[in-house]
Short mmCIF file of C-alpha atoms in Angstrom, two decimals:
data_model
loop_
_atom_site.label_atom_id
_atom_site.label_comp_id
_atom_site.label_asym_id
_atom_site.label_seq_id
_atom_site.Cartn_x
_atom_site.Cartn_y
_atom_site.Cartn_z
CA UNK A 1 7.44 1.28 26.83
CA UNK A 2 6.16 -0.40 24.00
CA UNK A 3 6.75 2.73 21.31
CA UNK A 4 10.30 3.21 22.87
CA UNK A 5 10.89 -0.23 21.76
CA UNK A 6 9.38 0.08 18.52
CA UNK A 7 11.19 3.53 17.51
CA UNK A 8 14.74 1.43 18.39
CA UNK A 9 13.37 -1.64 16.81
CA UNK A 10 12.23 0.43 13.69
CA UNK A 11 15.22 2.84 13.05
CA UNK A 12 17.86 -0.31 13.16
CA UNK A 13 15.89 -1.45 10.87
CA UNK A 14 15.47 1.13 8.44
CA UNK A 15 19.50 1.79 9.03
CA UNK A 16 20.52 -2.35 7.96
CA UNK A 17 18.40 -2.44 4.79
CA UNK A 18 20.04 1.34 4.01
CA UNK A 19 21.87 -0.32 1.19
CA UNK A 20 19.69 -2.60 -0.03
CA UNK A 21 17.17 0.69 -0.75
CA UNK A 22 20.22 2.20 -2.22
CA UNK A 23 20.41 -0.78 -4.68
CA UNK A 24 17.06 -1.42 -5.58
CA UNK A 25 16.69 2.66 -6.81
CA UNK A 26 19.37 1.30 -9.16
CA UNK A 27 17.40 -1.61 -10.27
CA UNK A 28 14.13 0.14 -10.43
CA UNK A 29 16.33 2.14 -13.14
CA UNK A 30 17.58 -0.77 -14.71
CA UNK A 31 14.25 -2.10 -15.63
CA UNK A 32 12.69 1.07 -16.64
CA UNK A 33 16.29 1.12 -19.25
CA UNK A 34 17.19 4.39 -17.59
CA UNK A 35 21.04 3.43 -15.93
CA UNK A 36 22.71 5.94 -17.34
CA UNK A 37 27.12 5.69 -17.39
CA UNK A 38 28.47 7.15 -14.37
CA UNK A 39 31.57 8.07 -15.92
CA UNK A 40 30.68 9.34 -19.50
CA UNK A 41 31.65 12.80 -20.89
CA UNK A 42 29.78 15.56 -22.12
CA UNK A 43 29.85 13.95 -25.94
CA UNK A 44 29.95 10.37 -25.35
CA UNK A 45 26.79 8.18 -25.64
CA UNK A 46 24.97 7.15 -22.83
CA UNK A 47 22.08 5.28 -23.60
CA UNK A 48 20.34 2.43 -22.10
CA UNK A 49 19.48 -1.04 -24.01
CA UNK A 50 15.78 -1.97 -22.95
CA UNK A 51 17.43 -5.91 -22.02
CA UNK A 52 16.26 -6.33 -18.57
CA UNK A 53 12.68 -5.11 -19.58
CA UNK A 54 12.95 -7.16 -22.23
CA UNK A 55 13.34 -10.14 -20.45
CA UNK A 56 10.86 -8.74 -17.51
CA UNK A 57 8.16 -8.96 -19.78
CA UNK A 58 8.87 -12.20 -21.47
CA UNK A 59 8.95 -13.72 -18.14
CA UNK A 60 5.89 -12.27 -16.66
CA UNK A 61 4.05 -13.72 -19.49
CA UNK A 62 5.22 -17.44 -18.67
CA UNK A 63 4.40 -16.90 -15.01
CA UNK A 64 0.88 -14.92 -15.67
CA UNK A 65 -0.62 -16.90 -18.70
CA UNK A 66 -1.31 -20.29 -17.03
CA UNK A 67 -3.01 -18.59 -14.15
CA UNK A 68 -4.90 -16.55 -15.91
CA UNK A 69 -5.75 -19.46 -18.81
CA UNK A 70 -7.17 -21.40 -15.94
CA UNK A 71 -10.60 -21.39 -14.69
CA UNK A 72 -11.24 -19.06 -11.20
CA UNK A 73 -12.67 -21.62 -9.48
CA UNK A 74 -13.02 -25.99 -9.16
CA UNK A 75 -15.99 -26.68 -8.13
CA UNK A 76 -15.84 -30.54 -6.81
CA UNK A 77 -18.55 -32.52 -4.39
CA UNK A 78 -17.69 -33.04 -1.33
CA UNK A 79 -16.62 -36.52 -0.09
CA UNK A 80 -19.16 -36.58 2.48
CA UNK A 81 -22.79 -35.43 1.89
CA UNK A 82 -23.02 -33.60 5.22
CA UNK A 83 -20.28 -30.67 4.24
CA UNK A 84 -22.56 -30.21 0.99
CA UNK A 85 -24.51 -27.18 2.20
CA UNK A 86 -20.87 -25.56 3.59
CA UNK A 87 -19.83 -26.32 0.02
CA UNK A 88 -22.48 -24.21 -1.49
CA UNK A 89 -21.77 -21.24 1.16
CA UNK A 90 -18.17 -21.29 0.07
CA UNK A 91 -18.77 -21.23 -3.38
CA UNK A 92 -21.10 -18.31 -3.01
CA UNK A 93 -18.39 -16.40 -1.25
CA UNK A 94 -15.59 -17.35 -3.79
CA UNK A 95 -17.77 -16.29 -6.73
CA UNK A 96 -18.25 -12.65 -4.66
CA UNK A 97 -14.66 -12.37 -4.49
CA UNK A 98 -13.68 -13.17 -7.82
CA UNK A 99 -16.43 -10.70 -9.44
CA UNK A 100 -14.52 -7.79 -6.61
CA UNK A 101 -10.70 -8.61 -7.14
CA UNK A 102 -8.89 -7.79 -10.21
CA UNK A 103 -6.65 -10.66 -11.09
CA UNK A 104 -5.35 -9.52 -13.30
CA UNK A 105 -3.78 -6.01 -12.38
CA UNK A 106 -2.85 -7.70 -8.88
CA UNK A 107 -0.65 -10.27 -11.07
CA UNK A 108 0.81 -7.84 -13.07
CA UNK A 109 1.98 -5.53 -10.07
CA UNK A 110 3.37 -8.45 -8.16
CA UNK A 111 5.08 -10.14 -10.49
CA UNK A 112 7.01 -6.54 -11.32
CA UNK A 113 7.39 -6.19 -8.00
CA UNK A 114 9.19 -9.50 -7.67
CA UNK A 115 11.47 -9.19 -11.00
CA UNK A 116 12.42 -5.82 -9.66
CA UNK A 117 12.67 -5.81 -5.83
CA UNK A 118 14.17 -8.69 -3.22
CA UNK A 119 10.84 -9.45 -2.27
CA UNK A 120 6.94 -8.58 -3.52
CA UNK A 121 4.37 -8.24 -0.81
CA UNK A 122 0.42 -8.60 -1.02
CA UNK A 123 -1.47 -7.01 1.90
CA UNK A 124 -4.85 -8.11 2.03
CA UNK A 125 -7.03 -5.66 4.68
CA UNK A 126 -10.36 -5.83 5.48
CA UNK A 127 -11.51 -2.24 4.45
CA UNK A 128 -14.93 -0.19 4.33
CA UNK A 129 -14.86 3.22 2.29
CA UNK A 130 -18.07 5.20 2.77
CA UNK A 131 -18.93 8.46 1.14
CA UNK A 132 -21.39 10.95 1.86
CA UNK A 133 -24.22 11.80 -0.19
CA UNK A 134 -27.32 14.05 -0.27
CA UNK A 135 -30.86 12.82 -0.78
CA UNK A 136 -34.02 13.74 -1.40
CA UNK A 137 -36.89 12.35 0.83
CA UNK A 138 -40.82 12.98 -0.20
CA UNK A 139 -42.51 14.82 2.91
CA UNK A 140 -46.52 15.60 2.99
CA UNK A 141 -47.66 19.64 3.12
CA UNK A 142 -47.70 19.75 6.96
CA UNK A 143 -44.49 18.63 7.22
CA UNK A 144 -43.38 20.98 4.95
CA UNK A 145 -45.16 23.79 6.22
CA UNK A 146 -43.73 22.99 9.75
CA UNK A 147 -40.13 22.85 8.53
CA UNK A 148 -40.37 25.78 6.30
CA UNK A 149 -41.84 27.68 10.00
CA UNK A 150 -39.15 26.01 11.82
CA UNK A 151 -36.10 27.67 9.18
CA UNK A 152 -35.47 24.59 8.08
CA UNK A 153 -33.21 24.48 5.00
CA UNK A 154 -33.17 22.26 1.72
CA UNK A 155 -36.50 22.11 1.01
CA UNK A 156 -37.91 22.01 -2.04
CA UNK A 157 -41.69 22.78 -3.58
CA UNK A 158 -41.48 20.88 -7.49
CA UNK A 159 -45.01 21.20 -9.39
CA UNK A 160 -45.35 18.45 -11.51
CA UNK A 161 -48.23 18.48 -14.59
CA UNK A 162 -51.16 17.24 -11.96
CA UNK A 163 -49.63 17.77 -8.30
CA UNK A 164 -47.25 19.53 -6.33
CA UNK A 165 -44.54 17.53 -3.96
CA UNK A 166 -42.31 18.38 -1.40
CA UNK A 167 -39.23 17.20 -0.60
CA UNK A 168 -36.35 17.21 1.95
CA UNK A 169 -33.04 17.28 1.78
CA UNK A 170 -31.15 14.99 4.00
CA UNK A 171 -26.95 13.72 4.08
CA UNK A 172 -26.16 10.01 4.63
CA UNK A 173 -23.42 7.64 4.18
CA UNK A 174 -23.05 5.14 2.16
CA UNK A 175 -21.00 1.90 2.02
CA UNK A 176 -18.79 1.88 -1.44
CA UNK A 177 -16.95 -0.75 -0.99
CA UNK A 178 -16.54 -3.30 1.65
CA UNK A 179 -14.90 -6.93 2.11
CA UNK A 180 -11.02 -8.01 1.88
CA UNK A 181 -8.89 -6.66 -0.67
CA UNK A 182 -5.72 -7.88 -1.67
CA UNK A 183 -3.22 -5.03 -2.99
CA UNK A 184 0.42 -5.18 -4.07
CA UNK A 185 2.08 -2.77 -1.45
CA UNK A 186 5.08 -0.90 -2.19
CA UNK A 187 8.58 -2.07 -0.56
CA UNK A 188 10.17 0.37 0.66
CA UNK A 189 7.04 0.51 2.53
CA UNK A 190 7.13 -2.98 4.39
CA UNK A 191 9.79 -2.60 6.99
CA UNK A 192 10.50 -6.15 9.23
CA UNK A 193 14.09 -6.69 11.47
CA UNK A 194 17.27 -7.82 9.41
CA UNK A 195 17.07 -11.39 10.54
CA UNK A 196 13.38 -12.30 9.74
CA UNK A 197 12.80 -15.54 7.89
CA UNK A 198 9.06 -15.16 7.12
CA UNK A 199 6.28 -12.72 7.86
CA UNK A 200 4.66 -14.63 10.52
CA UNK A 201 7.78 -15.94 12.73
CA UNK A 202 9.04 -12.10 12.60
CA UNK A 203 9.27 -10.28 16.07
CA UNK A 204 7.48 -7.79 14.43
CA UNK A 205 6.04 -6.52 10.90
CA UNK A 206 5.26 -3.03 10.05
CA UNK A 207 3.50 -1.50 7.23
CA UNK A 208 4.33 2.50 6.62
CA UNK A 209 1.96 4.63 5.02
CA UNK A 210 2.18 8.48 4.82
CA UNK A 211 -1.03 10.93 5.89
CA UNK A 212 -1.87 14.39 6.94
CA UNK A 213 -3.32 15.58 9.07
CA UNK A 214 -6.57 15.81 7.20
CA UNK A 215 -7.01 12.05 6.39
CA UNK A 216 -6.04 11.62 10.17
CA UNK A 217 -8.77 14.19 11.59
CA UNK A 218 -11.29 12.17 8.46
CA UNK A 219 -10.18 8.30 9.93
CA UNK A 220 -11.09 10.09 13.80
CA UNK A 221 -14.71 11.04 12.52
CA UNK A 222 -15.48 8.12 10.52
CA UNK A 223 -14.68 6.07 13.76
CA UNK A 224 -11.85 3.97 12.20
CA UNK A 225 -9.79 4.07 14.82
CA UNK A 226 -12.72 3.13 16.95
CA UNK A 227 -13.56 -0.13 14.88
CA UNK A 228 -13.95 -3.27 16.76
CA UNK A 229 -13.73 -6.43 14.91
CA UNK A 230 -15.19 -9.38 15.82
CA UNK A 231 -15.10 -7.99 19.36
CA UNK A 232 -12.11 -6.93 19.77
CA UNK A 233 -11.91 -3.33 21.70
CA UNK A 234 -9.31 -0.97 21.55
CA UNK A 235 -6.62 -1.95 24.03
CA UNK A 236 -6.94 0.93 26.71
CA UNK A 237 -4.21 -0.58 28.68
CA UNK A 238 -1.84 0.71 26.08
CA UNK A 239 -2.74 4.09 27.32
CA UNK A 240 -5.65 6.64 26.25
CA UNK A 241 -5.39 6.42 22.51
CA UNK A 242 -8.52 9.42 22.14
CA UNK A 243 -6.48 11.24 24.16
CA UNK A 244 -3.39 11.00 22.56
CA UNK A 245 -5.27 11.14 19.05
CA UNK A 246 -6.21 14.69 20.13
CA UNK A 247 -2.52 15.80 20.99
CA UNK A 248 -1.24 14.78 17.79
CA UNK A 249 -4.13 17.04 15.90
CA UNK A 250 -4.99 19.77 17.75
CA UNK A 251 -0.76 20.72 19.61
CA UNK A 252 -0.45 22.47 22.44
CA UNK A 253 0.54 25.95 22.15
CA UNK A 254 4.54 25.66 22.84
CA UNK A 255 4.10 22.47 20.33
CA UNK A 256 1.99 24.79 17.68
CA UNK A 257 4.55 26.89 17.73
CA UNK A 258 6.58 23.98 16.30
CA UNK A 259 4.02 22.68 14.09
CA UNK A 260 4.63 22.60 10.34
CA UNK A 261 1.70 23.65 7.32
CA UNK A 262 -0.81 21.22 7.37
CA UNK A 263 0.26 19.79 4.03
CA UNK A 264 2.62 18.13 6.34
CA UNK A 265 2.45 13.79 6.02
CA UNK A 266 2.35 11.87 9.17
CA UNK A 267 4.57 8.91 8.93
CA UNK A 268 2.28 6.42 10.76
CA UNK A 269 3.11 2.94 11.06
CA UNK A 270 0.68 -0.31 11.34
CA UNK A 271 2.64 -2.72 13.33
CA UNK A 272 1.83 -6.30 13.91
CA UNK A 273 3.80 -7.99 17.11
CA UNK A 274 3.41 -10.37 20.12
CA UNK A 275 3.01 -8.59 23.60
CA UNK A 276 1.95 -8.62 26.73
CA UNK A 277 -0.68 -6.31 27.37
CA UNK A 278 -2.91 -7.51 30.49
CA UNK A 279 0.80 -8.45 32.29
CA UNK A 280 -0.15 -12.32 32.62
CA UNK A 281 3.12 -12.63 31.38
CA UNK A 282 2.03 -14.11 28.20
CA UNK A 283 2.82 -12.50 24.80
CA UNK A 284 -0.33 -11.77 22.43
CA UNK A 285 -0.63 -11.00 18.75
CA UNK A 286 -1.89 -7.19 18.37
CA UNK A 287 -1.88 -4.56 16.14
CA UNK A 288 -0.75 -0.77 16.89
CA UNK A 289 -1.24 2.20 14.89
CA UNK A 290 1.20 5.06 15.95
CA UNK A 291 3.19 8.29 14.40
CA UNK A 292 6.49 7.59 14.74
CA UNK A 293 7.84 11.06 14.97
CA UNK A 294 5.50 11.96 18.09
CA UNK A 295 5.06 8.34 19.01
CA UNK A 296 1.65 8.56 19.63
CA UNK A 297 -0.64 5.66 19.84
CA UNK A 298 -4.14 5.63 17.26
CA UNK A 299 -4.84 2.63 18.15
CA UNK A 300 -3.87 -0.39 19.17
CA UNK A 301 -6.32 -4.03 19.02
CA UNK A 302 -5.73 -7.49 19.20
CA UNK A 303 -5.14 -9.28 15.93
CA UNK A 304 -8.49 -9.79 14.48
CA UNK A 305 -7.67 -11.67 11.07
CA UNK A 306 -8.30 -15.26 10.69
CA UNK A 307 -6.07 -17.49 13.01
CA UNK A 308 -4.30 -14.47 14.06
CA UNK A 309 -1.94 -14.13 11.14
CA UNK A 310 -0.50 -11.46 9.52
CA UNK A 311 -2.03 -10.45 6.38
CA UNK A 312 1.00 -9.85 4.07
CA UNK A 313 2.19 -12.50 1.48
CA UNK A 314 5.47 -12.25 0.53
CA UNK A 315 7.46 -14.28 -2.35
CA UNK A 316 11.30 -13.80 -3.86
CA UNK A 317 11.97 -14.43 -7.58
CA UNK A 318 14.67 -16.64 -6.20
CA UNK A 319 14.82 -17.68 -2.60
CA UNK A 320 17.59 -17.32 -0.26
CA UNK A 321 17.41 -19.76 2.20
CA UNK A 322 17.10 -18.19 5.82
CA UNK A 323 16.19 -14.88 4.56
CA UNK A 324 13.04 -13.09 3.72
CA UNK A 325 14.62 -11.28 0.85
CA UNK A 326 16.18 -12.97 -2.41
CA UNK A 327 17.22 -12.57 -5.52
CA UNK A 328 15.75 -10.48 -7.84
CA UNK A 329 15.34 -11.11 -11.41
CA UNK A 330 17.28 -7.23 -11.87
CA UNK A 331 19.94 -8.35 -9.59
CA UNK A 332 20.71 -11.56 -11.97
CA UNK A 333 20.95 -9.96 -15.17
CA UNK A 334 22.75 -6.36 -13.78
CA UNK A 335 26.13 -7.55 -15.13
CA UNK A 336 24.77 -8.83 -18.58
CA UNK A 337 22.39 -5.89 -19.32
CA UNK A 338 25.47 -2.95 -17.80
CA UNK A 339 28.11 -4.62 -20.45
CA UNK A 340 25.00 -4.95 -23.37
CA UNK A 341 24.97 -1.00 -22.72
CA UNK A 342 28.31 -0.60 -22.36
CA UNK A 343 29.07 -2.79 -25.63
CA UNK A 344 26.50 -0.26 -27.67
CA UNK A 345 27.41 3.00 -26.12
CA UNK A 346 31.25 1.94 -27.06
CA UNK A 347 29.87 1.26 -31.00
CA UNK A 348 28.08 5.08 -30.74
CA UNK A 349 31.26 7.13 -29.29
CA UNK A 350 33.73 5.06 -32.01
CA UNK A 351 31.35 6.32 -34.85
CA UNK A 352 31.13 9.61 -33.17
CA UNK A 353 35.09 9.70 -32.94
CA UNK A 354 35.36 7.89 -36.66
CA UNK A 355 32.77 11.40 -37.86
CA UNK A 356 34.82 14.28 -36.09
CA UNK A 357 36.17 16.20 -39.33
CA UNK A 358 39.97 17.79 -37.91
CA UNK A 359 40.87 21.37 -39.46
CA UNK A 360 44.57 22.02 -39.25
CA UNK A 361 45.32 25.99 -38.46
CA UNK A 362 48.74 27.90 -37.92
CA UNK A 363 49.60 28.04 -34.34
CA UNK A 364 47.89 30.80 -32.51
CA UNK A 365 45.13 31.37 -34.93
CA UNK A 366 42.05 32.31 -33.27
CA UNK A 367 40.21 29.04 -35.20
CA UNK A 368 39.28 26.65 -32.73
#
């Protein structure tokens, strides 16, 4: 029930921002000063004057220098002496994350995104990439001997100048990077009804990302989908999501039939919404991770960020009062920056025109 609703909820809303995706392809042109003339001829000019970028990078400047120029962090006592240990805690924690984060590319991206699109949006997800690794573990001669009897492989015999040592070979996992992570997401990529007014007062938020069916089958192993956080389990009651898991990666054989290469992306879809999913008749905050073409579930949890928000930030270049979406710095200055082309492209086909040499022939010479 709750997918049916989404897939409606999800393709009306990909259908009403149709045009505004139209648009922004145009702007994203615009500030890379690649709009080309729609109507020019095979020898007229049709080059684009670098204006809005121009002005996109003198503005980013103004907006990224004073944060930058700032110190990271204020460190102040507290008014009252018993909230001085939580003060060093904090402090601790905000140094951690301002060694992890980089400021500085965030800004940049955001504020690009902002100039450019009706709306930037920073995601910040608590993530945990692990690789695996081989090692080497030190083992004594019985051991050894026993594995080597046993057909155990990776071992290894290295004579060193005044002894000989064995050694194991053994695969792990390690933790590369772990904690909160805020990252500019792309736009077209944050899909949210026509009418919302602000991320967390939307019906529902979703976040798209694209996967095949190998990062799908490598989140199942790693036991992402299985992650509890903070005690939160994965919400059974929104059916068997192992189960369904399994019929989206290994098909039956009338759906295999079906099934396209494996290069194939999933479009999956991380949706944020309030429902009721114990049937108390009382809506709760959860997240569900589904495929929207099969509509099956990955998983679905309760909300397990901080006061149950939603972890997107969004911000406008100029607001537009009852709307998520604004005005973007592109969408002011289209008019100026298409008649600054226009105005030079006009200069380069009169030259072109004043440079033409005209050879008079008899009529119905072969001269052209």
């Amino acid at each position: 029930e709750l997918v049916s609703f989404l897939t409606k909820e999800y393709n009306q809303a990909i259908n009403d921002r149709s045009k505004m995706i139209k648009d922004c392809k145009q702007w994203v042109l615009q500030a890379s000063s690649r709009l080309k003339r729609d109507d020019a001829r095979p020898r007229d000019s049709n080059i684009d004057i670098p204006l809005t970028r121009k002005r996109m990078m003198q503005n980013a400047a103004r907006l990224k220098n004073p944060i930058l120029q700032q110190d990271r962090l204020f460190v102040t006592p507290p008014r009252s002496g018993t909230n001085e240990d939580l003060a060093r805690k904090l402090e601790d924690a905000v140094d951690y994350m301002s060694d992890q984060i980089d400021y500085n590319a965030l800004l940049d991206d955001w504020i690009e995104q902002i100039q450019i699109f009706p709306c930037g949006i920073v995601k910040t997800p608590f993530i945990t990439k692990k690789e695996k690794i081989v090692r080497w573990e030190q083992i004594d001669l019985d051991g050894y001997n026993t594995a080597l009897l046993e057909g155990e492989s990776g071992l290894v015999r290295r004579e060193m100048e005044n002894e000989v040592k064995y050694f194991k070979e053994l695969s792990d996992t390690v933790i590369r990077k772990q904690g909160a992570f805020p990252e500019v997401i792309p736009f077209e990529d944050f899909v949210v009804p026509a009418h919302t007014i602000d991320v967390d007062s939307a019906d529902w938020v979703t976040h798209r990302v694209f996967l095949t069916k190998r990062d799908i089958q490598s989140r199942i192993s790693e036991g992402i989908y299985n992650k509890t956080d903070n005690g939160n389990k994965v919400l059974e009651s929104l059916g068997k999501p192992e189960a369904t898991r399994e019929k989206l990666i290994n098909p039956t054989p009338e759906d295999d039939k079906k099934a396209e290469p494996p290069a194939k992306q999933f479009e999956v879809l991380e949706t944020y919404i309030c429902y009721d999913v114990d049937g108390d008749k009382e809506a709760e905050q959860i997240i569900i991770t589904w495929e929207l073409k099969s509509g099956v579930v990955l998983r679905a949890l309760h909300n397990f960020y901080h006061e149950y928000r939603r972890p997107f930030v969004t911000h406008a270049y100029k607001r537009i009062i009852g709307s998520i979406y604004g005005n973007s710095l592109t969408y002011l200055l289209e008019p100026l920056h298409r008649a600054n082309s226009a105005s030079f492209n006009q200069r380069f086909d009169a030259a072109s025109l004043a440079n033409e040499k005209i050879v008079v022939v008899p009529v119905g010479s072969d001269l052209k």
